[in-house]
XYZ file of C-alpha atoms in Angstrom:
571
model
C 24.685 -10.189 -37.281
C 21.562 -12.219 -37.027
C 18.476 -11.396 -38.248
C 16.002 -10.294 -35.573
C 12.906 -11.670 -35.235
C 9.628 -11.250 -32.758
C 8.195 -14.698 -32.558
C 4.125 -14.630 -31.143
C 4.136 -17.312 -28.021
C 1.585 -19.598 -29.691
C 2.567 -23.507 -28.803
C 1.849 -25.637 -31.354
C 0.750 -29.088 -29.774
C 1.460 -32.190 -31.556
C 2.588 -35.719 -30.905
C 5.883 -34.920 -31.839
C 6.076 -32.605 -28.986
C 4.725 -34.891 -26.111
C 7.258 -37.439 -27.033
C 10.274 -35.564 -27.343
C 9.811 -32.929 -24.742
C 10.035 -34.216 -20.812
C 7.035 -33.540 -18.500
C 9.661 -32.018 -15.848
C 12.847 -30.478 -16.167
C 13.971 -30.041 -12.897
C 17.010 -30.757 -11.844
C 18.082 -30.411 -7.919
C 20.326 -28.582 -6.517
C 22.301 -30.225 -3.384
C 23.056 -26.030 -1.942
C 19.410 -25.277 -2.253
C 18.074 -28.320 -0.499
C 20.422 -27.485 2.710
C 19.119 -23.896 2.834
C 15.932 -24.959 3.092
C 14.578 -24.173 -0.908
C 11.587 -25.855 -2.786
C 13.723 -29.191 -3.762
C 11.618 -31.232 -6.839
C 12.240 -34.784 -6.535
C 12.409 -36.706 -9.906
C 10.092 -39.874 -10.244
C 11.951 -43.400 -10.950
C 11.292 -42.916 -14.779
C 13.685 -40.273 -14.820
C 16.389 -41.496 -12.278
C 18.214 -42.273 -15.138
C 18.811 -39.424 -16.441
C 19.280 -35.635 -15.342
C 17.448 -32.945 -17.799
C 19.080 -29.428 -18.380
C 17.171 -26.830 -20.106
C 18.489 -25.327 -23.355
C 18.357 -21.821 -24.312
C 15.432 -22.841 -26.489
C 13.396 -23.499 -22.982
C 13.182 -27.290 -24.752
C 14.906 -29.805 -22.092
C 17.447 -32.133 -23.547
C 18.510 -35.129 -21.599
C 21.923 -35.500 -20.948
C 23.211 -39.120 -19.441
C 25.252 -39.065 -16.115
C 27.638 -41.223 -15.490
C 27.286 -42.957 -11.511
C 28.606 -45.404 -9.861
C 25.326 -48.478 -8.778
C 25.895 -49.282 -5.029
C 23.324 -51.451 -3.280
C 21.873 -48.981 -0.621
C 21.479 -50.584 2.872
C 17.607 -51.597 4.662
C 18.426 -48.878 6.937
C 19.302 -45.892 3.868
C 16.611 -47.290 2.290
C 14.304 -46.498 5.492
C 15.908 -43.344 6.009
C 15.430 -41.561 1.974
C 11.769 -43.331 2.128
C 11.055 -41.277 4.957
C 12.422 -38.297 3.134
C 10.672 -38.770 0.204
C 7.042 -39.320 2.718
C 7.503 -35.533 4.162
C 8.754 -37.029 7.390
C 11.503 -34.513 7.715
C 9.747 -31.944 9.436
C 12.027 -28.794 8.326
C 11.824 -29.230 5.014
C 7.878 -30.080 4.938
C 7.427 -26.823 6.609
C 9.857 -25.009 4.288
C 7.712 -25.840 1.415
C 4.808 -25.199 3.446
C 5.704 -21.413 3.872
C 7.429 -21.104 0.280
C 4.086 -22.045 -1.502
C 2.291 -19.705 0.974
C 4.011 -16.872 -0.111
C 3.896 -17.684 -3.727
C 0.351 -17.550 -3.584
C 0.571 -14.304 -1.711
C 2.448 -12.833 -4.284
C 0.059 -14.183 -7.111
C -3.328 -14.522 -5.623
C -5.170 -14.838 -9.007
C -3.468 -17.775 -10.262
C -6.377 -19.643 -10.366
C -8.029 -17.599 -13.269
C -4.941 -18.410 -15.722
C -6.632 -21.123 -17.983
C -5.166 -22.556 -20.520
C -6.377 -22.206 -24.099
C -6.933 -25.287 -26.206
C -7.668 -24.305 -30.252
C -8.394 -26.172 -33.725
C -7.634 -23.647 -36.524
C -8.336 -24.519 -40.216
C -6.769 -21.947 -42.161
C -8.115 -20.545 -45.874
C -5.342 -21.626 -48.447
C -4.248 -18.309 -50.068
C -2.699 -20.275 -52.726
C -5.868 -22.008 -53.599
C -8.565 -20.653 -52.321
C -11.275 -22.768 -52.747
C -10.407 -24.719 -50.199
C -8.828 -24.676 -46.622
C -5.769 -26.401 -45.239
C -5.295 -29.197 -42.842
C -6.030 -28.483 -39.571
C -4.180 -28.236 -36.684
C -4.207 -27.748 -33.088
C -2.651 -25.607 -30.303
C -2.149 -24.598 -26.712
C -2.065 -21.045 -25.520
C -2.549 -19.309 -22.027
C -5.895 -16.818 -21.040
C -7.121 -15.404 -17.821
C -10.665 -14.829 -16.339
C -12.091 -11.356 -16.077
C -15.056 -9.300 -14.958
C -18.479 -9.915 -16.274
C -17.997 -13.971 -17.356
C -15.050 -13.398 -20.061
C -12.114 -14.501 -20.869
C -8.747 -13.031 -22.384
C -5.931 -14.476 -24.434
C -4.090 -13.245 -27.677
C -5.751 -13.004 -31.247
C -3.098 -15.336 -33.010
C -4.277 -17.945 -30.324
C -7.619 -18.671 -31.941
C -7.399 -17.277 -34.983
C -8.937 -19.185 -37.862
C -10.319 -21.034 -35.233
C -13.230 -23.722 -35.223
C -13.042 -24.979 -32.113
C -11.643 -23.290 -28.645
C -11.648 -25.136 -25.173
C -10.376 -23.952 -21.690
C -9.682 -25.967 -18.750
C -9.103 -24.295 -15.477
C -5.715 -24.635 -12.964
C -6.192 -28.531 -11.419
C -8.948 -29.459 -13.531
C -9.031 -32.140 -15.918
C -12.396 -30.809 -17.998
C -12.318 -28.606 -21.171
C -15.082 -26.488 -21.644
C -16.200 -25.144 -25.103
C -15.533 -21.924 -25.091
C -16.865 -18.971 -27.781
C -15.057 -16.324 -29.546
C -16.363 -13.126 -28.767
C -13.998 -10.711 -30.419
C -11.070 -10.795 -32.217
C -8.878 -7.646 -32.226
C -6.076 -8.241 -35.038
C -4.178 -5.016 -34.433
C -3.653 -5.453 -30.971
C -3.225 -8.754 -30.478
C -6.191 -9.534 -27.925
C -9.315 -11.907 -28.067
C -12.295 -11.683 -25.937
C -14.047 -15.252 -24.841
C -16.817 -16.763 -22.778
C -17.942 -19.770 -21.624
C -21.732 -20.719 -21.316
C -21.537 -23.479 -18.862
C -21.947 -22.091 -15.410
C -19.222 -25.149 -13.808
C -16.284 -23.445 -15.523
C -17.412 -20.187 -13.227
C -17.406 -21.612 -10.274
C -14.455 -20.763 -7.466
C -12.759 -18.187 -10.081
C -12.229 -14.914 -9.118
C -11.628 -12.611 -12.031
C -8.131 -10.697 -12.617
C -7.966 -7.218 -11.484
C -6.303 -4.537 -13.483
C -3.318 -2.498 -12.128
C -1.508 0.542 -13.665
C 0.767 0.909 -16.079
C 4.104 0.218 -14.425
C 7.030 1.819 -14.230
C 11.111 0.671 -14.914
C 12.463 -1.640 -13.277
C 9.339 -2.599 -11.270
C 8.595 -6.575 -10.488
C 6.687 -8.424 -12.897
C 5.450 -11.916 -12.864
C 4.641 -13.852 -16.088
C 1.922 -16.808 -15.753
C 0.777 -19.525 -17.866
C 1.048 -22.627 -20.089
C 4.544 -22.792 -21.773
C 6.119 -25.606 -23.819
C 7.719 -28.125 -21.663
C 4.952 -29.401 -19.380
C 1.195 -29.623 -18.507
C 0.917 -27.505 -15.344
C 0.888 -23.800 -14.893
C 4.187 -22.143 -14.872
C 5.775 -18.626 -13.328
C 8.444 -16.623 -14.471
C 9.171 -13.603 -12.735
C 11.683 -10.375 -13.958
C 11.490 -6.694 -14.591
C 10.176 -4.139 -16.866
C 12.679 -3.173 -18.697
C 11.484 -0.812 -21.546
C 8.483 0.993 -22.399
C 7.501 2.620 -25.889
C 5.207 1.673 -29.088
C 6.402 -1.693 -30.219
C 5.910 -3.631 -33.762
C 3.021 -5.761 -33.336
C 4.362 -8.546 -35.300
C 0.570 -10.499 -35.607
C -1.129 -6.870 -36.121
C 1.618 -5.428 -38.168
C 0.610 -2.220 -36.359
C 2.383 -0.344 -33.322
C 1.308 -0.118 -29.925
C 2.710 0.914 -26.599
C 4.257 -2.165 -25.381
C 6.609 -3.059 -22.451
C 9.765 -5.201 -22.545
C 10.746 -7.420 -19.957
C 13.307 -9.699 -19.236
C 10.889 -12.904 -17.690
C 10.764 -15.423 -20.141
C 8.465 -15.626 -22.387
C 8.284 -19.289 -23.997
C 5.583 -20.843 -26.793
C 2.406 -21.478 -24.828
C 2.965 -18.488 -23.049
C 0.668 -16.438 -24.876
C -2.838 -14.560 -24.045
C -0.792 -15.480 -20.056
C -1.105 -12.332 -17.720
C 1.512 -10.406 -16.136
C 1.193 -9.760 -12.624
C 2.967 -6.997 -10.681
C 3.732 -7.149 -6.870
C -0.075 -6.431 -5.338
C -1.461 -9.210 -7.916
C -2.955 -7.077 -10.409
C -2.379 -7.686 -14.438
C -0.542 -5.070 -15.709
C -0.326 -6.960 -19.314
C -0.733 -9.603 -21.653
C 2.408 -11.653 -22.560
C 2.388 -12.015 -27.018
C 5.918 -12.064 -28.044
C 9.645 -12.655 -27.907
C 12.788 -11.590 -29.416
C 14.975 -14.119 -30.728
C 17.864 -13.674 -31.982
C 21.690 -14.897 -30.979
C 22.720 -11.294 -29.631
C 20.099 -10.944 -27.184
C 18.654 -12.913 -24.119
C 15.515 -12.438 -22.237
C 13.408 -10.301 -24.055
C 9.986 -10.793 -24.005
C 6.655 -8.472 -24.689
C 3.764 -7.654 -23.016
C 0.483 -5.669 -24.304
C 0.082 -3.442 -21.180
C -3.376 -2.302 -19.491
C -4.382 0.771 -21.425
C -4.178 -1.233 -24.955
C -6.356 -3.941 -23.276
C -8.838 -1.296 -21.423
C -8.914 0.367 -25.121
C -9.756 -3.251 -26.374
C -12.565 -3.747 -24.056
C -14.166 -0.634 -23.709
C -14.660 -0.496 -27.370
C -16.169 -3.984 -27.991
C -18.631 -2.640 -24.886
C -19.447 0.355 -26.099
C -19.863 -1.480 -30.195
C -20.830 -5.163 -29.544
C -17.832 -5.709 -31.738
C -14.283 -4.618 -31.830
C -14.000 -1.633 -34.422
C -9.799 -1.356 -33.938
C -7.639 1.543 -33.138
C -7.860 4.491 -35.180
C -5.215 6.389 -36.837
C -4.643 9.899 -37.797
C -3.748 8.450 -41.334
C -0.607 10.974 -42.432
C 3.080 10.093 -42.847
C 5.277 12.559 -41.758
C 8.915 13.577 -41.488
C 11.489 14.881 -38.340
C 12.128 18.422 -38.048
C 15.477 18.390 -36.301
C 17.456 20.154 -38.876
C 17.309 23.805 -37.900
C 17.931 24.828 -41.665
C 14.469 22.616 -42.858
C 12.318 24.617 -39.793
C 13.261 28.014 -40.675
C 12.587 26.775 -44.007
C 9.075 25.884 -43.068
C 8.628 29.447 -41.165
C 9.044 28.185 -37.873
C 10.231 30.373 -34.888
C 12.822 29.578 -32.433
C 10.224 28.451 -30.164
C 8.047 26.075 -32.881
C 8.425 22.020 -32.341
C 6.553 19.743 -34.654
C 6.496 17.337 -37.447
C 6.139 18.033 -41.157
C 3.756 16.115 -43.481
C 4.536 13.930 -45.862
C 2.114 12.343 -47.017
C -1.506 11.800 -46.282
C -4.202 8.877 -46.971
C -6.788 9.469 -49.604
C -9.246 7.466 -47.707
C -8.739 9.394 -44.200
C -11.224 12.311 -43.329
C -8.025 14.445 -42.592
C -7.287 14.558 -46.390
C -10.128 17.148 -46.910
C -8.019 19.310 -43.998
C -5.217 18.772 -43.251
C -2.061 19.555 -46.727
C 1.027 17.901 -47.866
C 3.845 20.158 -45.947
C 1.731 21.211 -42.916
C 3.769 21.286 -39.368
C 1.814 19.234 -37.018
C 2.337 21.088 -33.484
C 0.370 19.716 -31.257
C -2.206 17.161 -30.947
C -5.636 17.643 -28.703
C -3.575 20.092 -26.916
C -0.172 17.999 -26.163
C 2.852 19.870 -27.912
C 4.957 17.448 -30.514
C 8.578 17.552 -30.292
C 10.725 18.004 -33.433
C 11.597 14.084 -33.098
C 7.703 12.921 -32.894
C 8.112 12.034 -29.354
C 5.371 13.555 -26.498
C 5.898 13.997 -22.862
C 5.122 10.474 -21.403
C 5.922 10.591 -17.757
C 8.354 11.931 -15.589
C 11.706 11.855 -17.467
C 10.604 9.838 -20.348
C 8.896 10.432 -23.905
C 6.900 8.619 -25.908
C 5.872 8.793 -30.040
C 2.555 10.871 -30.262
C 0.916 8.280 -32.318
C 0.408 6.995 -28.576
C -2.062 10.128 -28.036
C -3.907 8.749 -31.122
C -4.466 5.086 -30.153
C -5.554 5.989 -26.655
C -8.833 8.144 -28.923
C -11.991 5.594 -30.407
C -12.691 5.023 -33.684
C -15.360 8.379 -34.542
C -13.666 10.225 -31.821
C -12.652 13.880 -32.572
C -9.112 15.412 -31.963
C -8.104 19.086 -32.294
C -5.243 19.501 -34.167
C -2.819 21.987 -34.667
C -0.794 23.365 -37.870
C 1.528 25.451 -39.035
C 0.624 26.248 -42.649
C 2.335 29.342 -44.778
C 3.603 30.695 -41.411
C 0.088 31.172 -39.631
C -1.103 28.666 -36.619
C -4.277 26.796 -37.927
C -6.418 24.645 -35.537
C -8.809 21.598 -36.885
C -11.175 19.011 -35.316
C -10.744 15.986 -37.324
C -13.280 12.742 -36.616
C -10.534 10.100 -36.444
C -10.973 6.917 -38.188
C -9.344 3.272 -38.802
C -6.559 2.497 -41.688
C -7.392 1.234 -44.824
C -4.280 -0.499 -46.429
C -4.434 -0.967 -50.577
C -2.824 -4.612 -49.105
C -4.517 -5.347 -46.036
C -2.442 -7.156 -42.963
C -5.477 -9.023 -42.624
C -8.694 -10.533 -44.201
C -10.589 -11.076 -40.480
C -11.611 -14.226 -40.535
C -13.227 -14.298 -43.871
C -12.506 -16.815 -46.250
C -10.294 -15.568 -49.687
C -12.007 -14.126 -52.846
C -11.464 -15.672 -56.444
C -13.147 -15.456 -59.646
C -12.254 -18.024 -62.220
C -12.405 -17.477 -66.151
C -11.229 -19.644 -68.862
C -8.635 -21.494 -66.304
C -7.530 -17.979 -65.046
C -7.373 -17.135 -61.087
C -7.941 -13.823 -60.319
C -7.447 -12.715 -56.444
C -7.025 -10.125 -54.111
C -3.897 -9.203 -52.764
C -3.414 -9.128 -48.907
C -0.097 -9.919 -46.797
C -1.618 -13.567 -45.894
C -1.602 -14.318 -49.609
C 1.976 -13.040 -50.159
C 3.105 -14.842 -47.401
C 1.353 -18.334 -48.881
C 2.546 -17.529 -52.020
C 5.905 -16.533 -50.694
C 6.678 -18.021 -47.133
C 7.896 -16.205 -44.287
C 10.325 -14.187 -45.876
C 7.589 -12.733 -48.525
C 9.351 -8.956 -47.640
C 12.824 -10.490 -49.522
C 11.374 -13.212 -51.871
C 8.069 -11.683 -53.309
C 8.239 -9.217 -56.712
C 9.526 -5.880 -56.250
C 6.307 -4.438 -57.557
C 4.095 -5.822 -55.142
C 6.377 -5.012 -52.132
C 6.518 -1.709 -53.496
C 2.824 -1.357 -53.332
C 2.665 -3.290 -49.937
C 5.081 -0.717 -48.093
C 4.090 2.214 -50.304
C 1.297 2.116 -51.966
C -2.039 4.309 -50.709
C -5.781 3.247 -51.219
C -7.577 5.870 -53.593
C -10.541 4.578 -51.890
C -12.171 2.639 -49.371
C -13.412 -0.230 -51.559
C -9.867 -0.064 -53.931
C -8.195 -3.227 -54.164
C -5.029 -4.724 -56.042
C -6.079 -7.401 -58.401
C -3.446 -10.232 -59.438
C -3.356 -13.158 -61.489
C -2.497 -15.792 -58.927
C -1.908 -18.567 -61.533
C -3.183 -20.188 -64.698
C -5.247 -23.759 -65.107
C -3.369 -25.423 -67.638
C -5.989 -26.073 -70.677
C -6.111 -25.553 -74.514
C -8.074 -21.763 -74.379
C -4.850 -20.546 -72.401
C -2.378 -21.948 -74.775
C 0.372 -19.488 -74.299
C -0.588 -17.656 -71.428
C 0.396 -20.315 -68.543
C 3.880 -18.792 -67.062
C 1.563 -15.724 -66.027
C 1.957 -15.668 -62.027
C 1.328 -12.834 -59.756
C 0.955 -9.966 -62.162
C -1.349 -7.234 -61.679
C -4.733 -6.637 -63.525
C -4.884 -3.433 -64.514
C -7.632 -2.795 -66.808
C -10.402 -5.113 -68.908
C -11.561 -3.871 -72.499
C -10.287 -0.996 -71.831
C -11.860 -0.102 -68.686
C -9.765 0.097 -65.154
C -9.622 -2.681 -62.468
C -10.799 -1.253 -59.097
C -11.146 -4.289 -57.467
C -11.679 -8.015 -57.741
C -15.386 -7.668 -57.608
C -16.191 -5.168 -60.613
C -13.497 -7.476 -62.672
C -16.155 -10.106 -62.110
C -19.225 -8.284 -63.066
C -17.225 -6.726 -66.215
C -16.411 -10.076 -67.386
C -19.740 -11.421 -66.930
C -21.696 -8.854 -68.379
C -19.133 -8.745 -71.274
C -20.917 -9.398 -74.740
C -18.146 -8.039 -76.810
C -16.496 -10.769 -79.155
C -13.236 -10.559 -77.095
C -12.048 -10.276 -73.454
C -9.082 -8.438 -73.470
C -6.978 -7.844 -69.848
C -4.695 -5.080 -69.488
C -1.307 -6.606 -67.239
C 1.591 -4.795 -65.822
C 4.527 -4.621 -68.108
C 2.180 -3.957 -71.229
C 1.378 -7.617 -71.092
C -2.324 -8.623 -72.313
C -4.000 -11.605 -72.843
C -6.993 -11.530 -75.121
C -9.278 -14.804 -75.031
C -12.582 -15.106 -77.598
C -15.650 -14.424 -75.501
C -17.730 -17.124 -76.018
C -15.099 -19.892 -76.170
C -14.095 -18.618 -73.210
C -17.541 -18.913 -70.876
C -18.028 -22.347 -73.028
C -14.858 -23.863 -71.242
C -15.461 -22.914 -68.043
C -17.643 -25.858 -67.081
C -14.707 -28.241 -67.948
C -12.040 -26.422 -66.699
C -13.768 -26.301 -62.925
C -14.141 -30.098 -63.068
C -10.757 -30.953 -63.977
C -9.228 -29.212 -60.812
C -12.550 -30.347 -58.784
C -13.531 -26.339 -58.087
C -16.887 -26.200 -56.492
C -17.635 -22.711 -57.749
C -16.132 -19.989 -60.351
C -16.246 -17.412 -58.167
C -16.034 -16.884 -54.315
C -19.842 -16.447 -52.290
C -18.735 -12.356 -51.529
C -18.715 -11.919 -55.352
C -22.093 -13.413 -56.194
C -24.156 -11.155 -53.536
C-alpha cells in the first residue's frame, strides 16, 4: 500500500515549468466535432505533435506518426474557411455552448488569480531567511472590496498581486488576514481599476451528496482560467493538512490540480459553496479533491469583522475516549438510556480544566446529545463528530455542557477558548527565536523547525522524544515552551560539546527552563563563576562564566550573526 498523502494546491511557478509544460493540452476528438461539441483547434506550433494529459494533470507530448500529402488549392480553401468560423453550424454550436457555460457559472469573472513572493524564516538558522520564491494560486472577489484565497497561498509572503479573468495587469494586493487553521486568507486591493466590472461571489448553502459542483481557477498547465466540474461526494471534519487542525470539509471528485487553490466551488445556481485547498494522492485512489465549505469560511469572516483580526477557532481543549463497550458504561454509572464520551484527558491551559475532571461523561453539548461514538446528528440520515458543534462557537463564546460525574447529571457554562500546543503547528508569520551563548543555539521548538531540521517526513525521521512531546505532550501554561539545542558553533570554549543536536534544555544552575526567553535572561543576569545546563539524558555542559560572555563577540563574527539573540527576546 502507498502512503497517503493530502497535497495543498499551491503551484509553484518557475521557468522550469513554462518550458516543460504546454500552454494547451487539447487534443480533438473527430466524434465530438460531428455532434456538434466545443472542438479546440491546435495552432501550427503544435501540429506536430498531439499532447495527452497524464494522471499527474502535466501534458506529455507524444509523437504521431502521419503520412505528409500535399493538400490541394481547393482543401486548402475549404479547412481555411473552417478554421475562419465560416461553417455556420459549428460557429453557432459554440455560440450556444459558451452561453450556457456562463449560465451555469455567472461569477467567473471574480476568480483572479493569485500571484505571491514568499521568503521563508530558515528554522535551521534562524538568523536569516531563505531564498525566495514565487507562486501562482487561485482567489475570488467578495462583498465589501475583498478578496479570498487559501492561507498556504501567501504565506510568508512579501509581495501578493492579482490580475483579473482577460486582463493583462497585476495589481498589488494586501494581506488582510491570515487564518492558519482553516486554511483561508482575506485580501484587498486599494486601486479602484481592479474593482471595476466585478461582481462579488455570492454564498450558497452547504450542499448535500451527490449534488453538482463546479471547481474554478488557475491550475498548472496553462495561463487561462480553467473548470472542472463533479460531485460532492463526502462530507465530515477533515485533516487540515496546512492547519494541522480538523474542520468540516467536503470531498469531491472534480479535480483539483496545483494552482487550484484559494479557487471557488460553484454549485448549480452559481453560488460558492467552498474553497478548493487539497488533494489526495496516492496510487489507490483517483479524483479526490477538498473543499473548505461555507460555514468554515462565514466562521472565518465573521470573526475577523467582529475582531479586526482573525482570532481562530476555538476548542473545548479535552481528549476523550468512545463509550461503545456496554461493560465500560455501566462501569461509569450510566443507564441504559445514557450516550456520551468519557474524558481522558484535559489541557492545563483551557478554562475547562478548573470544571470539567479526568473521567467525566460528556453528554451533551449546548443542548445537542453525543452519541457513544462522538458523532452528533448532522442532517437527515447522516452524523457528524461533535467537535463540529464547537468550531461553529467564537473564540470567548460560552457553551453549556453536560456531565455525568459519580452517577449524578452536572451542567457547566464554560467560556471556550483557542489551543495552545507545547509545539505549535505554527509561528504566524513571525520570524524564529534564538539566543546564542558561547557558540551554542538555543531555539524554540515548533513543527516548522522539525520539519527544517527533519524534512517532510519529520513524524518518522525526527527523535522519539520530541515526537513524543509533539503528539503528546500538554502545555502547563500559556507562555510554556520546549527549549532545544539546535546545534553547536564549532570554537575552542565548546571543545567537547559539538555532537550536541536537538536535545532538550531542561534546567540552568539549577533552576527550570520554561521557555526560550527566561533561558536568556538567566544566562545574562548570571554572575555565578559557572553556567551549568541541565540536558535530557543527564547530559550537562558546564562552560566558565566569564570566558564564556568574553567569546561571544568572536564567535558571532565568524558565522557573520548580526545579533546574539532574536529582537522578541531583547523587549
Amino acid at each position: 500500500m502507498g502512503e497517503t498523502k493530502r497535497r495543498r494546491g499551491r503551484k509553484p511557478k518557475t521557468a522550469t515549468d513554462e518550458e516543460t509544460v504546454p500552454q494547451d493540452c487539447t487534443t480533438i476528438n473527430a466524434t465530438a466535432a460531428s455532434k456538434n461539441d466545443v472542438v479546440s483547434v491546435p495552432t501550427t506550433s503544435e501540429a506536430a505533435n498531439t499532447s495527452d494529459p497524464d494522471s499527474a494533470g502535466h501534458c506529455r507530448n507524444r509523437p504521431k506518426k502521419m503520412k505528409l500529402k500535399a493538400a490541394s488549392p481547393e482543401r486548402r480553401s475549404s479547412r481555411l474557411a473552417k478554421l475562419n468560423g465560416d461553417c455556420a453550424p459549428t460557429s453557432l454550436a459554440m455560440e450556444a455552448k459558451w452561453k450556457s457555460v456562463v449560465k451555469v457559472v455567472p461569477s467567473m469573472d471574480a476568480v483572479v488569480k493569485v500571484f505571491c513572493v514568499h521568503t521563508e524564516p530558515n528554522f535551521s538558522l534562524p538568523w536569516q531567511r531563505k531564498r525566495q520564491y514565487s507562486s501562482s494560486s487561485s482567489g475570488f472577489v467578495i462583498a465589501g472590496r475583498r478578496v479570498l484565497t487559501n492561507a498556504h497561498s501567501v504565506e510568508h509572503h512579501t509581495q501578493v498581486k492579482l490580475k483579473k479573468r482577460g486582463s493583462d495587469t497585476k495589481y498589488l494586493a494586501t494581506v488582510l488576514a491570515i487564518g492558519t487553521e482553516c486554511d483561508i486568507a482575506l485580501l484587498t486591493v486599494s486601486d479602484d481599476e481592479f474593482w471595476e466590472g466585478v461582481s462579488p461571489v455570492e454564498f450558497g448553502d452547504l450542499p448535500a451528496l451527490q449534488d453538482a459542483v463546479t471547481v474554478v481557477g488557475y491550475p498548472i498547465g496553462g495561463d487561462t482560467i480553467s473548470v472542472t466540474s463533479g460531485v460532492v461526494s463526502r462530507m465530515e471534519i477533515l485533516s487540515y493538512v496546512h492547519g494541522s487542525t480538523e474542520l468540516l470539509g467536503l470531498q469531491i471528485d472534480a479535480a483539483i490540480n496545483s494552482g487550484n487553490s484559494g479557487g471557488p466551488a460553484f454549485n448549480d445556481k452559481g453560488k460558492c459553496v467552498g474553497i478548493a485547498f487539497q488533494s489526495l494522492k496516492n496510487e489507490d485512489v483517483e479524483n479526490i479533491g477538498y473543499v473548505i465549505p461555507t460555514p468554515v469560511i462565514l466562521h472565518f469572516i465573521q470573526d475577523y469583522e467582529n475582531n479586526g483580526a482573525y482570532t481562530g477557532f476555538p476548542i473545548l481543549g479535552v481528549e476523550w475516549q468512545k463509550m461503545e463497550n456496554p461493560d465500560l458504561r455501566m462501569s461509569m454509572g450510566m443507564g441504559p438510556d445514557q450516550k456520551g464520551v468519557r474524558i481522558r484527558r484535559i489541557e492545563p491551559t483551557a478554562p475547562e480544566s478548573y470544571i470539567l475532571k479526568p473521567a467525566d461523561v460528556i453528554l451533551s453539548f449546548d443542548g445537542v446529545n453525543i452519541a457513544n461514538d462522538g458523532t452528533v446528528p448532522f442532517r437527515h440520515g447522516e452524523r457528524i463528530g461533535f467537535s463540529y458543534l464547537v468550531s461553529q462557537k467564537y473564540t470567548g463564546d460560552i457553551a453549556v455542557v453536560k456531565v455525568l460525574r459519580n452517577s449524578k447529571i452536572l451542567e457547566f457554562k464554560i467560556k471556550l477558548s483557542t489551543h495552545k500546543r507545547l509545539i505549535p503547528a505554527h509561528i504566524k508569520g513571525r520570524p524564529p527565536s534564538y539566543y546564542i551563548i558561547a557558540g551554542f543555539v538555543f531555539t524554540a521548538v515548533s513543527v516548522p523547525y522539525l520539519r527544517s531540521e527533519y524534512g517532510k517526513e519529520y513524524e518518522f525521521d525526527a527523535p522519539v522524544k520530541l515526537l513524543d512531546k509533539h503528539l503528546h505532550a500538554m502545555a502547563q501554561s500559556c507562555d510554556e515552551q520546549l527549549v532545544v539545542v539546535s546545534q553547536v558553533l564549532v570554537s575552542d570554549i565548546n571543545i567537547g560539546y559539538e555532537d550536541i543536536v536537538n536535545i532538550q534544555v531542561l534546567a540552568f544552575n539549577g533552576k527550570p527552563v520554561k521557555n526560550l526567553k527566561n533561558l536568556a535572561s538567566m544566562v545574562e543576569r548570571c554572575d555565578d563563576e559557572y553556567l551549568k545546563f541541565d540536558l535530557e539524558y543527564q547530559q550537562i555542559v558546564v562552560l566558565k562564566t566569564s570566558t564564556a560572555k568574553a567569546a561571544a563577540l568572536d564567535i558571532l563574527t565568524t558565522h557573520c550573526i548580526p545579533s546574539a539573540m532574536s529582537d522578541d527576546l531583547m523587549t
